[in-house]
Amino acid sequence: MCVKQTNNEYDFSYVKGQQHAKRALEIAAAGGHNVILRGPPGTGKTMLAKAFVSILPPLTKNEQLDIAKIQSILCGGKGEGLTIARSFRAPHHTISRAGMIGGGAGLLPGEVTLAHRGVLFMDEFPEFPRSITEALRQPLEDGIVTITRVHGTVTYPSRFLLIAAANPCPCGNYQNKDKRCTCNRLARANYNKRISGPILDRIDLHVTVPHIPETDLLSTHHKEESSSVIRARVVAARGLQTARFIQQNIECITNSDMASHEVKKVVHLNSEARGFLSQACAVYKFSPRSYFKILKIAQTIADLAQSPTITQPMIAEAVQYRAFY
C-alpha cells in the first residue's frame, strides 16, 4: 500500500512572535512564492515551515489528478491506499542528487516531484551540496524536472513551494545579542557563498527570523493568530487569482506561476507605486527576474488586501523581501 504522509501537527498559533516571518509565509501561501528563512538556531524556523502546510488552500481537481499520477508511479500503477493531500517533504542535506531530483534504474521521481503542489522544506540550506542546490534551477523556474539517463529520458512535474532555512553563519550566532559568534568574517562569507546568486535570485521572499527574548516567549498578553484564520485570507486571495486568470485566459494557479508577459497584462500599479518601484530599482539594481518577482509579490499582497490596484505601501513591502539578500 502506498500512502502519502502529510503534516497536520503544527499550527501558527504555536509560534510566539515572529510576526514578520508569519506575514511573509502568508504571502507565500497566497501567491505560491518560494521563501528562505535566515536566523540563528532556535528561533522557530523549522516550526514555521512545518506549520506552513496548515495555511495552504485545498487542492484543486487538477492538482489532485497530478498528485494521483505521481503516487501511482511509486505504487507500480496501483491506486490502492492513495492519500491525495498536499505533501510536506523535508529531505536531509545528506540526500543524494538522484534522491532529490530523481533517477536511478527506473527513472523514479525524486523529492522535487514528490513535493509537487506541496512544500519542499530544505533545512540547513547551505549544507546541501552545490550539485543539489544548483539542480533546483529548472524546477524553480519551469515547474518541471527532466531526468536523462542511458536508458531513457523522462520529465516530471515539480511545481513545489520551497521553504529554505539557513543559519547566518557556521556557528549560527552571528548578530545574536545573547550568544557570541565564534566565526570570523571569512568563515561567514564562505558559508553564505555556498548558495549561489542564481539560486537566491529564484527565491522570492528573503526573510530574517530573529531571536525572541524569553520575556516575549512567556508573555500571555498577545494571542497568536491560528492557522485557520490565516488560511481563510489565503483562500480568499487565491479565489481572486483564479477569477482573474480565467477572465484573462491565463493558465496559472498562483501569481508566482505567471510569465513576465502575463505579469504586464495583469498587474496594475497606481502612480505612487510606480514611482516608488522606479526609485527602488535605481538604488538596488534589481535584476529583471527580481523586478518581475517584486511585481508578483506585490500583486499577492494586493490580493490579500482585496485591492484591485497595487499601492505604494504594497510595493514597499514587496521590495523589502528582495532588497537585502
XYZ file of N, CA and C in Angstrom, residues 201-204 260-261 263-264 267 269 273-282 284-299 310 315 318-319 322-323 325:
129
model
N 18.360 34.297 -6.380
C 17.529 35.154 -7.223
C 16.204 34.483 -7.559
N 16.172 33.160 -7.515
C 14.945 32.417 -7.822
C 14.041 32.229 -6.607
N 14.529 32.635 -5.443
C 13.717 32.553 -4.228
C 13.063 33.917 -4.007
N 11.751 33.934 -3.956
C 11.008 35.193 -3.966
C 11.192 36.019 -2.702
N 6.516 36.685 -17.511
C 6.670 38.141 -17.492
C 5.620 38.849 -18.339
N 5.275 38.282 -19.506
C 4.265 38.939 -20.351
C 2.882 38.876 -19.714
N 2.462 38.993 -16.386
C 2.536 39.992 -15.315
C 2.168 41.365 -15.868
N 2.721 41.709 -17.029
C 2.413 43.005 -17.650
C 0.929 43.141 -17.953
N -0.952 43.022 -13.814
C -0.612 43.904 -12.688
C -0.948 45.363 -13.007
N -0.499 49.135 -11.208
C 0.082 49.966 -10.156
C -0.459 51.385 -10.279
N 2.926 54.025 -6.576
C 3.591 52.722 -6.537
C 4.607 52.603 -7.654
N 4.244 53.074 -8.832
C 5.161 53.003 -9.978
C 6.408 53.846 -9.728
N 6.212 55.029 -9.160
C 7.352 55.898 -8.866
C 8.264 55.305 -7.811
N 7.679 54.707 -6.762
C 8.481 54.081 -5.708
C 9.288 52.922 -6.267
N 8.685 52.100 -7.124
C 9.391 50.962 -7.699
C 10.558 51.419 -8.564
N 10.362 52.492 -9.303
C 11.457 53.025 -10.131
C 12.629 53.467 -9.261
N 12.331 54.134 -8.150
C 13.388 54.569 -7.231
C 14.107 53.370 -6.615
N 13.351 52.351 -6.227
C 13.955 51.161 -5.633
C 14.859 50.448 -6.618
N 14.449 50.370 -7.864
C 15.270 49.718 -8.889
C 16.571 50.492 -9.112
N 16.509 51.811 -9.041
C 17.703 52.629 -9.218
C 18.686 52.430 -8.069
N 18.763 49.635 -5.773
C 19.183 48.256 -5.516
C 19.634 47.499 -6.768
N 19.461 48.099 -7.939
C 19.909 47.468 -9.190
C 19.333 46.054 -9.339
N 18.033 45.945 -9.197
C 17.388 44.646 -9.297
C 17.578 44.037 -10.685
N 17.763 42.721 -10.711
C 17.801 42.012 -11.988
C 16.394 41.989 -12.571
N 16.271 41.735 -13.886
C 14.915 41.610 -14.465
C 14.062 40.573 -13.753
N 14.686 39.453 -13.340
C 13.923 38.428 -12.623
C 13.389 38.987 -11.302
N 14.237 39.703 -10.564
C 13.804 40.285 -9.293
C 12.703 41.319 -9.506
N 12.822 42.094 -10.581
C 11.815 43.114 -10.881
C 10.431 42.481 -11.021
N 10.347 41.417 -11.804
C 9.052 40.767 -12.015
C 8.593 40.003 -10.773
N 9.539 39.498 -9.981
C 9.147 38.848 -8.729
C 8.540 39.864 -7.772
N 9.096 41.066 -7.729
C 8.529 42.119 -6.881
C 7.096 42.429 -7.295
N 6.861 42.514 -8.597
C 5.510 42.783 -9.083
C 4.546 41.662 -8.708
N 5.010 40.415 -8.815
C 4.142 39.290 -8.470
C 3.871 39.231 -6.969
N 4.895 39.527 -6.164
C 4.699 39.574 -4.705
C 3.720 40.689 -4.343
N 3.896 41.854 -4.963
C 3.006 42.987 -4.692
C 1.571 42.663 -5.096
N 1.405 41.920 -6.199
C 0.058 41.527 -6.608
C -0.579 40.601 -5.574
N -2.416 47.975 -7.035
C -1.236 47.908 -6.173
C -0.846 49.319 -5.765
N 4.007 47.904 -2.750
C 5.292 47.782 -3.440
C 6.434 47.845 -2.439
N 6.786 44.561 -0.759
C 7.355 43.573 -1.674
C 8.861 43.783 -1.857
N 9.279 45.023 -1.926
C 10.695 45.336 -2.127
C 11.541 44.868 -0.952
N 13.187 41.576 -1.132
C 14.174 41.346 -2.180
C 15.428 42.195 -2.010
N 15.381 43.209 -1.173
C 16.418 44.243 -1.204
C 17.710 43.895 -0.484
N 19.237 40.637 0.327
C 19.839 39.319 0.364
C 21.184 39.345 -0.319
